[in-house]
Coordinates of C-alpha atoms and ligand atoms in Angstrom, one line a residue:
Y1 CA -7.6 -24.4 -22.8
S2 CA -8.3 -28.1 -22.5
S3 CA -8.0 -30.1 -19.3
E4 CA -5.6 -32.4 -21.1
T5 CA -3.0 -29.6 -21.6
E6 CA -0.3 -29.3 -19.1
H7 CA 1.0 -25.8 -18.3
D8 CA 4.6 -25.0 -17.3
V9 CA 3.2 -22.5 -14.9
V10 CA -0.2 -21.9 -13.4
V11 CA -0.6 -18.8 -11.3
I12 CA -3.5 -18.7 -8.8
G13 CA -4.5 -15.0 -8.3
G14 CA -4.4 -12.2 -10.8
G15 CA -3.3 -9.3 -8.5
P16 CA 0.0 -7.4 -8.9
G17 CA 2.0 -10.4 -7.8
G18 CA 0.1 -13.0 -9.9
Y19 CA -0.4 -11.0 -13.1
V20 CA 3.2 -9.9 -13.2
A21 CA 4.4 -13.4 -12.6
A22 CA 2.1 -14.7 -15.4
I23 CA 3.3 -12.1 -17.9
K24 CA 7.0 -12.7 -17.0
A25 CA 6.6 -16.5 -17.2
A26 CA 5.1 -16.2 -20.7
Q27 CA 7.9 -13.9 -21.7
E28 CA 10.3 -16.5 -20.6
G29 CA 8.7 -18.9 -23.0
L30 CA 6.8 -20.9 -20.4
K31 CA 3.2 -22.1 -21.2
T32 CA 1.3 -20.1 -18.6
A33 CA -2.2 -19.8 -17.2
C34 CA -3.5 -17.4 -14.6
V35 CA -6.6 -18.3 -12.6
E36 CA -8.6 -15.3 -11.1
K37 CA -11.9 -15.5 -9.5
R38 CA -12.8 -11.8 -9.2
G39 CA -14.0 -11.4 -12.8
A40 CA -11.3 -8.7 -13.4
L41 CA -7.5 -8.8 -13.3
G42 CA -5.4 -6.5 -11.1
G43 CA -6.3 -8.0 -7.7
T44 CA -7.0 -5.8 -4.6
C45 CA -4.6 -3.1 -5.9
L46 CA -6.3 -2.2 -9.1
N47 CA -9.9 -3.1 -8.2
V48 CA -10.4 -1.9 -4.6
G49 CA -6.9 -0.7 -3.4
C50 CA -4.1 1.4 -4.7
I51 CA -5.8 2.7 -7.9
P52 CA -9.3 3.7 -6.7
S53 CA -7.9 5.1 -3.5
K54 CA -5.4 7.2 -5.4
S55 CA -8.1 8.5 -7.8
L56 CA -10.2 9.7 -4.8
L57 CA -7.1 11.1 -3.1
N58 CA -6.1 13.1 -6.1
N59 CA -9.6 14.4 -6.9
S60 CA -10.5 15.2 -3.3
H61 CA -7.2 17.0 -3.0
I62 CA -8.1 19.2 -5.9
Y63 CA -11.6 19.9 -4.5
H64 CA -10.1 20.7 -1.1
Q65 CA -7.5 23.0 -2.6
I66 CA -10.1 24.9 -4.6
N67 CA -12.1 25.4 -1.4
H68 CA -9.2 26.3 0.9
D69 CA -6.1 27.1 -1.0
V70 CA -6.6 29.0 -4.2
K71 CA -7.6 32.5 -3.1
K72 CA -4.1 33.4 -1.9
R73 CA -2.8 32.3 -5.3
G74 CA -4.9 34.9 -7.0
I75 CA -7.7 32.6 -8.1
D76 CA -11.2 33.6 -7.1
V77 CA -13.8 30.9 -7.7
G78 CA -17.5 31.0 -7.5
D79 CA -19.7 28.3 -6.0
V80 CA -17.8 25.1 -5.7
K81 CA -19.9 22.0 -5.6
L82 CA -19.0 18.4 -5.1
N83 CA -20.4 16.0 -7.6
L84 CA -19.6 12.7 -5.7
G85 CA -21.2 10.6 -8.4
Q86 CA -18.9 12.0 -11.0
M87 CA -15.9 11.6 -8.7
M88 CA -16.8 8.0 -8.3
K89 CA -17.3 7.6 -12.0
A90 CA -13.8 9.0 -12.7
K91 CA -12.4 6.5 -10.2
E92 CA -14.3 3.6 -11.9
E93 CA -13.0 4.6 -15.3
S94 CA -9.4 4.6 -14.1
V95 CA -9.9 1.2 -12.6
S96 CA -11.6 -0.4 -15.6
G97 CA -9.1 1.1 -18.0
L98 CA -6.2 -0.4 -16.1
T99 CA -7.8 -3.8 -15.5
K100 CA -8.6 -4.2 -19.2
G101 CA -5.1 -3.1 -19.9
I102 CA -3.8 -6.2 -18.1
E103 CA -6.2 -8.4 -20.1
F104 CA -4.7 -6.9 -23.2
L105 CA -1.2 -7.7 -21.9
F106 CA -2.2 -11.2 -21.2
K107 CA -3.4 -11.6 -24.8
K108 CA -0.2 -9.9 -26.1
N109 CA 2.1 -12.2 -24.2
G110 CA 0.0 -15.4 -24.6
V111 CA -1.1 -16.0 -21.0
D112 CA -4.3 -18.1 -20.7
Y113 CA -6.7 -16.1 -18.5
I114 CA -9.0 -18.5 -16.7
K115 CA -11.9 -16.9 -14.8
G116 CA -12.7 -19.0 -11.7
T117 CA -11.7 -20.1 -8.3
G118 CA -8.6 -22.3 -8.2
T119 CA -8.2 -25.1 -5.6
L120 CA -5.2 -27.2 -5.2
V121 CA -6.3 -30.8 -5.5
G122 CA -3.1 -32.6 -6.2
E123 CA 0.6 -31.8 -6.2
H124 CA 0.4 -30.8 -9.9
E125 CA -3.4 -30.3 -10.2
I126 CA -5.7 -27.3 -9.8
K127 CA -9.4 -27.6 -9.9
V128 CA -11.1 -24.6 -11.4
N129 CA -14.6 -23.7 -10.5
P130 CA -15.6 -21.4 -13.3
L131 CA -16.9 -17.9 -12.4
E132 CA -19.7 -18.0 -14.9
G133 CA -20.9 -21.5 -14.0
G134 CA -20.4 -24.5 -16.2
E135 CA -18.2 -27.5 -15.9
V136 CA -15.5 -27.7 -13.2
K137 CA -12.1 -28.2 -14.9
T138 CA -8.7 -29.5 -13.8
L139 CA -5.5 -27.8 -14.8
K140 CA -2.2 -29.7 -14.8
A141 CA 0.9 -27.7 -14.0
K142 CA 4.6 -28.4 -13.7
N143 CA 5.0 -25.3 -11.5
I144 CA 2.4 -23.4 -9.4
I145 CA 2.6 -19.9 -8.1
I146 CA 0.2 -18.9 -5.4
A147 CA -0.6 -15.2 -5.3
T148 CA -4.0 -15.1 -3.6
G149 CA -3.4 -11.9 -1.7
S150 CA -5.1 -10.6 1.5
E151 CA -8.3 -9.3 2.9
A152 CA -9.2 -6.7 5.6
T153 CA -8.8 -7.9 9.2
P154 CA -12.2 -7.8 10.8
F155 CA -12.8 -6.1 14.2
P156 CA -14.4 -8.6 16.6
G157 CA -17.9 -7.6 17.4
L158 CA -18.3 -5.1 14.5
E159 CA -20.1 -6.6 11.6
I160 CA -19.0 -5.2 8.3
D161 CA -21.9 -4.3 6.0
E162 CA -19.8 -2.1 3.7
K163 CA -22.3 0.7 4.2
K164 CA -22.2 1.9 7.8
I165 CA -19.4 -0.3 9.1
V166 CA -16.9 -0.5 6.2
T167 CA -13.5 -1.7 5.2
S168 CA -11.5 0.2 2.6
T169 CA -13.7 -1.5 0.0
G170 CA -16.8 0.3 1.3
A171 CA -14.8 3.4 2.0
I172 CA -13.9 3.9 -1.7
A173 CA -17.6 3.5 -2.7
L174 CA -19.7 5.6 -0.3
T175 CA -22.7 7.2 -2.0
E176 CA -22.7 10.3 0.2
V177 CA -20.3 12.2 2.3
P178 CA -20.7 11.1 6.0
K179 CA -21.3 13.8 8.5
K180 CA -19.1 12.0 11.0
M181 CA -16.7 9.2 10.3
V182 CA -14.7 7.2 12.9
V183 CA -11.7 5.4 11.6
I184 CA -10.4 2.5 13.7
G185 CA -6.7 2.2 13.0
G186 CA -4.4 5.1 12.2
G187 CA -2.3 3.2 9.6
I188 CA -1.9 3.8 5.9
I189 CA -5.5 3.0 5.0
G190 CA -7.0 4.9 7.8
L191 CA -5.0 8.1 7.0
E192 CA -5.5 7.9 3.2
M193 CA -9.2 7.2 3.4
G194 CA -9.6 9.5 6.4
S195 CA -8.0 12.3 4.3
V196 CA -10.4 11.6 1.4
W197 CA -13.6 12.0 3.4
S198 CA -12.3 14.8 5.6
R199 CA -11.4 16.8 2.5
L200 CA -14.9 16.2 1.1
G201 CA -16.5 17.5 4.3
A202 CA -16.8 14.7 6.9
E203 CA -15.8 15.2 10.5
V204 CA -13.2 12.4 10.8
T205 CA -11.8 11.0 14.1
V206 CA -9.0 8.4 13.9
V207 CA -8.7 6.0 16.8
E208 CA -5.2 4.5 17.1
Y209 CA -4.2 1.9 19.6
L210 CA -0.5 2.8 19.6
G211 CA 0.9 6.2 20.7
A212 CA 1.7 7.2 17.1
I213 CA 0.0 7.1 13.7
G214 CA 1.3 5.7 10.4
G215 CA 1.5 2.0 11.0
P216 CA 4.6 -0.1 11.2
G217 CA 7.9 1.2 9.8
M218 CA 7.1 5.0 9.8
D219 CA 9.9 7.1 11.4
A220 CA 8.6 8.5 14.8
E221 CA 9.6 12.1 13.9
V222 CA 7.8 11.8 10.5
S223 CA 4.8 10.4 12.2
K224 CA 4.6 13.3 14.6
N225 CA 5.0 15.8 11.8
I226 CA 2.3 14.3 9.6
Q227 CA -0.1 14.0 12.5
R228 CA 0.3 17.7 13.2
T229 CA -0.3 18.6 9.5
L230 CA -3.3 16.3 9.1
G231 CA -4.6 17.7 12.4
K232 CA -4.4 21.2 10.8
Q233 CA -6.4 19.9 7.9
G234 CA -9.2 18.9 10.3
I235 CA -8.7 15.3 11.2
K236 CA -9.0 14.5 14.9
F237 CA -6.8 11.9 16.5
K238 CA -7.2 9.7 19.5
T239 CA -3.9 7.9 19.9
G240 CA -3.1 5.5 22.7
T241 CA -6.8 4.6 22.6
K242 CA -8.5 1.3 22.1
V243 CA -12.0 0.4 20.8
V244 CA -13.8 -1.7 23.3
S245 CA -17.1 -2.3 21.6
G246 CA -19.5 -0.9 19.1
S247 CA -23.1 -1.1 18.0
V248 CA -25.4 0.2 15.3
E249 CA -28.4 2.1 16.6
G250 CA -30.6 3.3 13.8
E251 CA -28.6 5.5 11.5
T252 CA -25.8 5.9 14.1
V253 CA -22.9 3.7 14.9
K254 CA -21.7 4.0 18.5
I255 CA -18.1 3.1 19.3
N256 CA -16.9 2.8 22.8
V257 CA -13.3 3.6 23.4
E258 CA -10.9 3.8 26.3
A259 CA -7.3 4.7 26.9
A260 CA -5.1 1.8 25.8
K261 CA -3.7 1.5 29.2
G262 CA -7.1 1.3 30.7
G263 CA -9.2 4.2 32.1
K264 CA -11.8 6.6 31.1
E265 CA -14.4 5.3 28.6
E266 CA -15.9 7.5 26.0
T267 CA -18.6 6.9 23.3
L268 CA -18.0 8.2 19.8
E269 CA -20.9 8.5 17.3
A270 CA -20.6 8.3 13.6
D271 CA -22.6 7.6 10.5
V272 CA -19.8 5.6 9.0
V273 CA -17.1 3.6 10.8
L274 CA -14.0 2.5 8.8
V275 CA -12.2 -0.6 10.1
A276 CA -8.6 -0.3 9.1
I277 CA -6.6 -2.3 11.6
G278 CA -4.5 -4.2 9.1
R279 CA -4.9 -7.0 6.4
R280 CA -4.5 -10.7 6.7
P281 CA -3.5 -13.4 4.2
Y282 CA -6.4 -14.8 2.1
T283 CA -6.4 -18.6 1.4
E284 CA -10.1 -19.5 1.6
G285 CA -11.0 -22.2 -0.9
L286 CA -7.4 -22.5 -2.0
G287 CA -7.1 -26.1 -0.7
L288 CA -3.8 -25.7 1.2
E289 CA -5.0 -28.5 3.5
N290 CA -5.2 -30.9 0.5
L291 CA -1.4 -30.7 0.2
D292 CA -0.7 -30.1 3.8
L293 CA 1.0 -26.8 3.1
E294 CA 2.0 -24.9 6.2
T295 CA 0.8 -21.5 7.3
D296 CA 2.2 -19.5 10.3
E297 CA 0.3 -18.1 13.3
R298 CA -0.8 -15.1 11.2
G299 CA -2.0 -17.3 8.3
R300 CA 0.9 -16.5 6.0
I301 CA 1.9 -19.4 3.8
V302 CA 5.4 -20.6 4.9
I303 CA 8.1 -20.5 2.2
D304 CA 11.9 -20.5 1.9
S305 CA 14.1 -17.8 0.5
E306 CA 13.3 -19.0 -3.1
Y307 CA 9.5 -18.7 -2.4
R308 CA 9.2 -22.5 -2.3
T309 CA 6.7 -24.3 0.0
K310 CA 7.7 -27.8 1.2
L311 CA 6.7 -28.9 -2.3
P312 CA 9.4 -27.1 -4.3
H313 CA 7.4 -26.6 -7.5
I314 CA 4.8 -24.7 -5.6
R315 CA 5.9 -21.1 -4.9
V316 CA 4.1 -18.3 -3.0
I317 CA 4.4 -14.5 -3.5
G318 CA 2.8 -11.2 -2.4
D319 CA 0.4 -10.4 0.5
V320 CA -0.4 -14.1 1.2
T321 CA 3.1 -14.7 2.4
F322 CA 5.8 -12.8 4.5
G323 CA 6.8 -9.2 4.2
A324 CA 5.3 -5.8 3.5
M325 CA 1.8 -5.9 2.0
L326 CA 2.7 -3.7 -1.0
A327 CA 1.9 -4.0 -4.7
H328 CA 5.4 -3.3 -5.9
K329 CA 6.8 -5.9 -3.4
A330 CA 4.4 -8.5 -4.8
E331 CA 5.5 -7.5 -8.3
E332 CA 9.2 -7.9 -7.6
E333 CA 8.5 -11.3 -6.1
G334 CA 6.5 -12.3 -9.1
I335 CA 9.4 -11.7 -11.3
A336 CA 11.9 -13.3 -9.0
A337 CA 9.8 -16.5 -8.5
V338 CA 9.5 -16.9 -12.3
E339 CA 13.2 -16.4 -12.7
Y340 CA 13.9 -19.1 -10.1
I341 CA 11.8 -21.4 -12.3
S342 CA 13.3 -20.4 -15.7
K343 CA 16.9 -19.5 -14.8
G344 CA 17.4 -21.0 -11.3
Y345 CA 18.1 -17.6 -9.6
G346 CA 16.1 -14.5 -8.8
H347 CA 16.6 -11.5 -6.6
V348 CA 14.6 -9.0 -4.4
N349 CA 16.3 -6.6 -2.1
Y350 CA 14.0 -6.4 0.8
G351 CA 16.1 -3.7 2.4
A352 CA 15.2 -1.3 -0.5
I353 CA 11.5 -1.4 -0.9
P354 CA 9.9 2.0 -0.6
S355 CA 6.7 2.8 1.3
V356 CA 4.5 5.7 0.3
M357 CA 1.4 7.2 2.0
Y358 CA -0.5 9.3 -0.5
T359 CA -1.9 12.0 1.9
H360 CA -1.1 15.6 1.4
P361 CA 1.7 16.1 1.9
E362 CA 2.8 12.6 1.0
V363 CA 5.0 10.5 3.3
A364 CA 7.6 8.2 1.8
W365 CA 10.5 6.2 3.1
V366 CA 13.0 3.5 2.4
G367 CA 15.3 1.6 4.7
Q368 CA 15.4 1.9 8.5
S369 CA 13.6 4.4 10.7
E370 CA 15.6 6.3 13.3
Q371 CA 14.0 4.2 16.1
D372 CA 15.1 1.0 14.4
V373 CA 18.7 2.2 13.9
K374 CA 18.9 3.3 17.5
A375 CA 17.6 0.0 18.7
S376 CA 20.3 -1.8 16.6
G377 CA 22.9 0.0 18.7
K378 CA 24.7 1.3 15.6
E379 CA 26.3 4.8 15.8
Y380 CA 24.5 7.0 13.3
S381 CA 24.2 10.5 12.0
V382 CA 21.1 12.4 10.9
G383 CA 20.6 15.2 8.4
T384 CA 17.4 17.0 7.8
F385 CA 16.2 19.8 5.5
P386 CA 12.7 21.5 5.8
F387 CA 10.7 22.2 2.7
S388 CA 10.0 25.6 4.2
A389 CA 13.6 26.4 3.2
N390 CA 13.3 25.0 -0.4
S391 CA 12.8 27.6 -3.1
R392 CA 10.4 25.5 -5.2
A393 CA 8.2 24.5 -2.2
K394 CA 8.1 28.2 -1.2
T395 CA 7.2 29.2 -4.7
N396 CA 4.4 26.6 -4.8
L397 CA 3.1 27.7 -1.4
D398 CA 3.4 24.1 -0.3
T399 CA 6.1 24.0 2.4
D400 CA 4.9 21.4 5.0
G401 CA 7.4 18.6 5.8
F402 CA 11.1 17.8 5.5
V403 CA 13.6 15.3 4.2
K404 CA 15.6 13.2 6.7
F405 CA 18.7 11.0 6.1
I406 CA 20.0 8.5 8.5
A407 CA 23.6 7.3 7.9
D408 CA 26.2 5.1 9.4
K409 CA 28.3 7.5 11.5
E410 CA 31.5 5.8 10.5
T411 CA 31.1 5.2 6.8
D412 CA 28.4 7.7 5.9
R413 CA 26.5 4.9 4.1
I414 CA 22.8 5.6 3.9
L415 CA 20.6 3.5 6.3
G416 CA 17.3 5.2 5.9
I417 CA 15.6 8.1 4.1
H418 CA 12.3 9.6 5.2
I419 CA 10.3 12.3 3.5
V420 CA 7.2 14.2 4.4
G421 CA 6.4 16.6 1.7
P422 CA 4.9 17.4 -1.7
N423 CA 5.7 14.7 -4.2
A424 CA 7.6 12.6 -1.6
G425 CA 6.4 9.4 -3.4
E426 CA 8.2 10.3 -6.6
M427 CA 11.2 11.7 -4.8
I428 CA 11.8 8.5 -2.8
A429 CA 12.8 6.7 -6.0
E430 CA 16.1 8.5 -5.9
G431 CA 16.6 7.3 -2.3
V432 CA 15.7 3.7 -3.3
L433 CA 18.3 3.8 -6.1
A434 CA 20.9 5.3 -3.7
L435 CA 20.3 2.5 -1.2
E436 CA 20.4 -0.2 -3.9
Y437 CA 23.8 1.1 -5.0
G438 CA 25.1 1.4 -1.5
A439 CA 25.5 5.1 -1.7
S440 CA 26.8 7.4 1.0
C441 CA 25.1 10.8 1.9
E442 CA 28.1 12.5 0.3
D443 CA 27.4 10.7 -3.0
I444 CA 24.1 12.5 -3.1
G445 CA 25.3 15.7 -1.7
R446 CA 27.8 16.0 -4.5
T447 CA 25.3 15.2 -7.2
S448 CA 23.8 18.2 -9.1
H449 CA 20.1 18.6 -8.6
A450 CA 18.2 21.0 -10.9
H451 CA 17.1 24.4 -9.5
P452 CA 14.4 25.2 -8.6
T453 CA 13.1 21.7 -7.7
L454 CA 11.8 20.0 -4.6
S455 CA 14.7 17.5 -5.1
E456 CA 17.1 20.1 -3.9
A457 CA 15.7 19.5 -0.4
F458 CA 16.7 15.9 -0.8
K459 CA 20.3 16.9 -1.7
E460 CA 20.5 19.4 1.1
A461 CA 19.3 16.9 3.7
A462 CA 22.1 14.5 2.5
M463 CA 24.6 17.4 2.8
A464 CA 23.4 18.1 6.4
T465 CA 24.3 14.5 7.3
Y466 CA 28.1 14.6 6.6
S467 CA 28.5 18.4 6.4
K468 CA 26.1 21.3 6.5
A469 CA 23.1 22.3 4.3
I470 CA 23.6 25.7 2.5
H471 CA 20.0 27.0 2.7
S472 CA 19.0 26.3 6.3
Ligands
FAD501 P1 -4.0 -9.2 -4.4 O1 -3.9 -8.0 -5.1 O2 -4.9 -9.3 -3.2 O3 -4.6 -10.3 -5.5 C1 -5.0 -11.6 -5.2 C2 -6.0 -12.0 -6.2 O4 -6.2 -13.4 -6.1 C3 -7.4 -11.4 -6.0 O5 -7.8 -10.7 -7.1 C4 -8.3 -12.6 -5.6 O6 -9.6 -12.5 -6.2 C5 -7.5 -13.7 -6.3 N1 -7.8 -15.0 -5.6 C6 -7.7 -15.3 -4.3 N2 -7.9 -16.6 -4.1 C7 -8.1 -17.2 -5.3 C8 -8.4 -18.5 -5.8 N3 -8.5 -19.5 -5.0 N4 -8.6 -18.7 -7.1 C9 -8.5 -17.6 -8.0 N5 -8.2 -16.4 -7.6 C10 -8.1 -16.2 -6.3 N6 -0.1 -1.1 -2.1 C11 0.8 -0.3 -2.7 O7 1.9 -0.7 -3.0 N7 0.5 1.0 -2.9 C12 -0.7 1.5 -2.6 O8 -1.0 2.7 -2.9 C13 -1.7 0.7 -2.0 N8 -2.9 1.1 -1.7 C14 -3.8 0.3 -1.2 C15 -5.1 0.8 -0.8 C16 -6.0 -0.1 -0.2 C17 -7.4 0.5 0.1 C18 -5.7 -1.4 0.0 C19 -6.7 -2.4 0.6 C20 -4.4 -1.9 -0.4 C21 -3.5 -1.1 -0.9 N9 -2.2 -1.5 -1.2 C22 -1.3 -0.7 -1.8 C23 -1.8 -2.9 -1.0 C24 -1.9 -3.7 -2.3 O9 -3.2 -3.6 -2.8 C25 -1.5 -5.2 -2.1 O10 -0.2 -5.2 -1.5 C26 -1.4 -5.9 -3.4 O11 -2.6 -5.9 -4.1 C27 -1.0 -7.4 -3.2 O12 -0.9 -8.1 -4.4 P2 -1.1 -9.6 -4.5 O13 -1.0 -10.0 -5.9 O14 -0.3 -10.3 -3.5 O15 -2.6 -9.9 -4.0
NAI502 P1 -1.6 -0.9 8.9 O1 -0.9 -2.1 9.5 O2 -0.9 0.1 8.1 O3 -2.2 0.0 10.1 C1 -3.1 -0.6 11.0 C2 -3.1 0.4 12.2 O4 -4.2 0.0 13.1 C3 -1.9 0.3 13.1 O5 -1.4 1.6 13.3 C4 -2.3 -0.4 14.3 O6 -1.6 0.0 15.5 C5 -3.7 0.0 14.4 N1 -4.6 -1.0 15.1 C6 -4.6 -2.3 15.1 N2 -5.5 -2.8 15.9 C7 -6.2 -1.8 16.4 C8 -7.3 -1.6 17.3 N3 -7.9 -2.7 17.8 N4 -7.7 -0.4 17.7 C9 -7.1 0.7 17.1 N5 -6.0 0.6 16.3 C10 -5.6 -0.6 15.9 O7 -2.9 -1.5 8.2 P2 -3.9 -0.8 7.2 O8 -3.9 0.6 7.3 O9 -5.2 -1.5 7.4 O10 -3.4 -1.3 5.8 C11 -3.2 -2.6 5.5 C12 -2.1 -2.8 4.5 O11 -2.4 -2.3 3.2 C13 -0.8 -2.2 5.0 O12 0.1 -3.3 5.2 C14 -0.3 -1.4 3.9 O13 1.0 -1.7 3.5 C15 -1.3 -1.7 2.7 N6 -1.6 -0.4 2.1 C16 -0.7 0.4 1.5 C17 -0.9 1.6 1.0 C18 0.2 2.4 0.3 O14 1.2 1.8 0.0 N7 0.0 3.7 0.1 C19 -2.2 2.2 1.1 C20 -3.2 1.4 1.8 C21 -2.9 0.1 2.3

């Protein structure tokens, strides 16, 4: 590129929000550049988030299953050994394959990939500090899309070294299995990474401030169920407990906790502590102050319903602004923001964005939780179906969990769907579609689902809402 060229769109940040926006913009015929400072595309999700964590979750599950779950299936195995180095290598290969894949998509679609840190210096100007040194350049842009993502929220007083006191970034790259791990925060990261290390042999204790695990949005009944199941797998929970302070003493990290409401203090010892108390918007070095762009009390860049800041040609998407911090949410916004630029309209249905936690069993949901519906004062009906009554789950010897529908009592329209169970993350797609199309439970209950599949539990839970399930 040359500093003289003006781009129609410059995207700052190459994560799921930014790279999707850049590809979409190029596909719309707009001259597009994407500035990314990490040295690889894909953002948090591909490099240190979704992808590496799912690689470790999948492979640690197989290891755990071979150790604990194959004898009853008629498979006797000899000495099972963990090769952590190879497990990490498999993870790294998935990551690099996918990040290079995005570079290829950039080339294919004609997106200029600019490696460096982007700083807003004028209403239409972005200064780029190149990653590999060299001359600082200025890009001119008709439109700017900010997609700079998020970072782990630190815990005051605990200094992250990514070795003994780690965020998820350190937790996906440990070089040996800790004997004892304390996880601060029983949200999605805590439970996914806690599962990985527990399966590989660590004694894991999760400390959660609230009375229930799972983080915001999880249905309370689901939360209880998955806590019981993860407990059976060996994870210990201290809910309603707050961390007061911590310190590193030699090889040991000491964490002082007490009941959230005050009371008895206790000291937990661990060789690794994972801080997973949420993520916060990342805007360091972005130069928001140069244009006087507003952030809210949590650091999120303030936008309107068309993703515009007070300078309407500067739009913001993904983790750095409002809403769920999820890759697919950022991607939807990337497409919508570009469509606002190219067509004048765009669309994301925030009521139908699925959440998935990739533990075993998985937890997946879309729409409202029962506690949310109750709080809204709406009359509702609930239908549930346990996997222990589903033929495929029984055949697979994998019967933990259930499907739960919540519907408007009067109209039977679906308000929320919650699944704890094998493959819940895939199964929820049907629920998202149902919600998008404004389906009723009866619409699903009268739709044929193949036998024997786990999806029959989905259908039967829907039936249980407006009528009765057959098999329970
Ligand atoms: P990011 O992916 O954070 O990308 C922002 C990019 O911008 C970064 O690469 C950064 O280097 C770059 N950048 C920042 N500032 C500048 C600048 N000034 N100039 C140039 N570049 C800049 N979500 C899911 O949906 N499913 C999952 O399974 C899942 N698992 C996760 C597991 C973990 C351990 C973590 C931490 C997160 C996970 N997430 C998951 C969340 C998901 O990673 C984020 O929601 C998603 O990455 C947000 O995308 P984004 O494009 O908004 O930002
Ligand atoms: P989270 O918001 O899901 O959970 C944080 C948990 O920490 C909450 O339960 C909260 O009550 C608790 N907490 C907060 N302060 C605490 C304290 N001082 N002591 C004890 N507990 C405390 O955040 P998490 O797990 O860090 O994940 C960050 C984001 O990343 C989430 O928004 C999530 O959407 C995303 N993510 C998504 C994944 C997925 O989709 N599968 C996987 C991993 C992350």
